[in-house]
JSON list of C-alpha atoms in Angstrom, two decimals:
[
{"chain": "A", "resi": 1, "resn": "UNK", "atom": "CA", "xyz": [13.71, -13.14, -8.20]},
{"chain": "A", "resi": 2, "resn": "UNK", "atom": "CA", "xyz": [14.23, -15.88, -5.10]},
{"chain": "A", "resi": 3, "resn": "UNK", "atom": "CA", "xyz": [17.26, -13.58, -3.74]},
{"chain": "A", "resi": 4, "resn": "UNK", "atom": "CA", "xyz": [15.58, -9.86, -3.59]},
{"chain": "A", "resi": 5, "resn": "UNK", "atom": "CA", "xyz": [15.34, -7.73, -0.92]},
{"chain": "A", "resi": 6, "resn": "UNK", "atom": "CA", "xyz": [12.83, -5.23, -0.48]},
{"chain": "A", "resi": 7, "resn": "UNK", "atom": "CA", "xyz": [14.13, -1.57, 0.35]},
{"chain": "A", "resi": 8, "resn": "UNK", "atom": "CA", "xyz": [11.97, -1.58, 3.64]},
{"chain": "A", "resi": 9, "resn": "UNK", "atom": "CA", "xyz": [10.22, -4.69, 4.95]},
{"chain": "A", "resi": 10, "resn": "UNK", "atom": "CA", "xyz": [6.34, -4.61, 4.55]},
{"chain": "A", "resi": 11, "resn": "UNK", "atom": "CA", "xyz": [6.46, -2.96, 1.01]},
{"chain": "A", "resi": 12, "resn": "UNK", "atom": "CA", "xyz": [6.34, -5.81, -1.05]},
{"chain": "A", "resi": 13, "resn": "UNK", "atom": "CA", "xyz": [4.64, -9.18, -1.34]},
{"chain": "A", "resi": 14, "resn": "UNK", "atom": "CA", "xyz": [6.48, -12.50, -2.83]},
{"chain": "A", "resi": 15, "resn": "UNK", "atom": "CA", "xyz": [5.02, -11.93, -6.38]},
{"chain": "A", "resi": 16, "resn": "UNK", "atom": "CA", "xyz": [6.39, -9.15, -5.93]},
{"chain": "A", "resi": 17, "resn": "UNK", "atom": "CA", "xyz": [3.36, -6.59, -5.49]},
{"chain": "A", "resi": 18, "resn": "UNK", "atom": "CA", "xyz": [3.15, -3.14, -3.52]},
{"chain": "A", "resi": 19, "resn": "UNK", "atom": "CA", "xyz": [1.65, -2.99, -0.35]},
{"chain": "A", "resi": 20, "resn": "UNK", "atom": "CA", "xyz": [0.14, 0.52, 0.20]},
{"chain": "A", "resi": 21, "resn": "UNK", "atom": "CA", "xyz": [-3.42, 1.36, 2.36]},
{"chain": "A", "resi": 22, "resn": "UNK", "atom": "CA", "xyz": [-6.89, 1.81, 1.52]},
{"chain": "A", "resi": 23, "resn": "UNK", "atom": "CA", "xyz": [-9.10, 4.25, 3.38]},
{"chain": "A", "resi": 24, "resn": "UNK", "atom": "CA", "xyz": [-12.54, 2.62, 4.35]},
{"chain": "A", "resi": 25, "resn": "UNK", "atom": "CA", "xyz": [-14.14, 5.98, 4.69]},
{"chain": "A", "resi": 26, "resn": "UNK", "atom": "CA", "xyz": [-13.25, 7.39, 1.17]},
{"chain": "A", "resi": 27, "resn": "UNK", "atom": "CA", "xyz": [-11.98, 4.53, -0.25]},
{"chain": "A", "resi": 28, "resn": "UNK", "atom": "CA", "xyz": [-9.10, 6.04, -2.02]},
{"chain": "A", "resi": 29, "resn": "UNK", "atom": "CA", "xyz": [-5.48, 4.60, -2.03]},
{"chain": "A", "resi": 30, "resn": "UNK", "atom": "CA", "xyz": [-2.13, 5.80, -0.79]},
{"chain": "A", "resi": 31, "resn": "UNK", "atom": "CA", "xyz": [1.18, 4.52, -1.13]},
{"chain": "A", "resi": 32, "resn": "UNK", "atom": "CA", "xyz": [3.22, 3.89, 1.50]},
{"chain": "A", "resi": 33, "resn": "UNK", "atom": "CA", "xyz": [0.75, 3.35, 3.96]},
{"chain": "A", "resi": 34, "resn": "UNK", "atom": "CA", "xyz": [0.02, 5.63, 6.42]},
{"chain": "A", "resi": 35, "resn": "UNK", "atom": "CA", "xyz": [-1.32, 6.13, 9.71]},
{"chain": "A", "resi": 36, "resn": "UNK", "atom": "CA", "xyz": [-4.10, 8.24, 8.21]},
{"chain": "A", "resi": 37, "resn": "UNK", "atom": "CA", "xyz": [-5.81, 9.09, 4.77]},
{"chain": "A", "resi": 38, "resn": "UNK", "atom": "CA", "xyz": [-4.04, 12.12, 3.08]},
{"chain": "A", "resi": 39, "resn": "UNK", "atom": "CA", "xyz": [-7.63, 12.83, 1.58]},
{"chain": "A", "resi": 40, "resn": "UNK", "atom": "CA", "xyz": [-10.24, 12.72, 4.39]},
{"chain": "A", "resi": 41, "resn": "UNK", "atom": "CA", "xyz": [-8.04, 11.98, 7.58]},
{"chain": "A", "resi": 42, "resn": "UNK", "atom": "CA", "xyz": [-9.75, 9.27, 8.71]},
{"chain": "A", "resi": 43, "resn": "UNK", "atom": "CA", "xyz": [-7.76, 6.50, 10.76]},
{"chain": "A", "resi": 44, "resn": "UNK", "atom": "CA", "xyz": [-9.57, 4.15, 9.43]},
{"chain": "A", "resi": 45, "resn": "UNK", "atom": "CA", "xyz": [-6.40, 2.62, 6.45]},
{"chain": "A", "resi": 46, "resn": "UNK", "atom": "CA", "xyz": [-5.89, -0.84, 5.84]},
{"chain": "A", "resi": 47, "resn": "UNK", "atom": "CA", "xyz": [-3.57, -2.28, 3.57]},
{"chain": "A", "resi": 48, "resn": "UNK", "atom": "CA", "xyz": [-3.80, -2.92, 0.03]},
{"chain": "A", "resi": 49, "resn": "UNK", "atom": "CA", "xyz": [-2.13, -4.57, -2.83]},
{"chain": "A", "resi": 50, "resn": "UNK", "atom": "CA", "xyz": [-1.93, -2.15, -5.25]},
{"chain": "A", "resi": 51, "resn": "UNK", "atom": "CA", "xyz": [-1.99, -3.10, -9.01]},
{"chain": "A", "resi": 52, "resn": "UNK", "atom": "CA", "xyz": [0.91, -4.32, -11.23]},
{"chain": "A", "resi": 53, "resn": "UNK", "atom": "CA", "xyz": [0.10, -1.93, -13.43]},
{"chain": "A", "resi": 54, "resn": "UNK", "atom": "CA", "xyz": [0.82, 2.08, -13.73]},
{"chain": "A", "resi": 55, "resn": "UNK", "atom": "CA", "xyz": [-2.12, 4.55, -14.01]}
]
């Protein structure tokens, strides 16, 4: 994959691997990333890999 292109920069990493947030207050994930956490509202979202594999 040395020629993809992401749909929107800052979704994907190199390997390739989705970037989404993690809320520090509940600790729960979201994907994209947001400004704040769907499930508590805190502002407090960093961002994440998220795993390779499905749920």
């Amino acid at each position: 994959m040395a020629d993809a292109v992401a749909v929107h920069e800052g979704l994907f990493t190199t390997e390739p691997r989705l970037i989404g947030g993690r809320c520090a207050a509940c600790g729960r994930h979201q994907f994209p990333r947001g400004p704040l956490c769907p499930y508590c509202g805190s502002e407090d979202v960093g961002e994440a890999l998220l795993s390779p594999r499905g749920t």
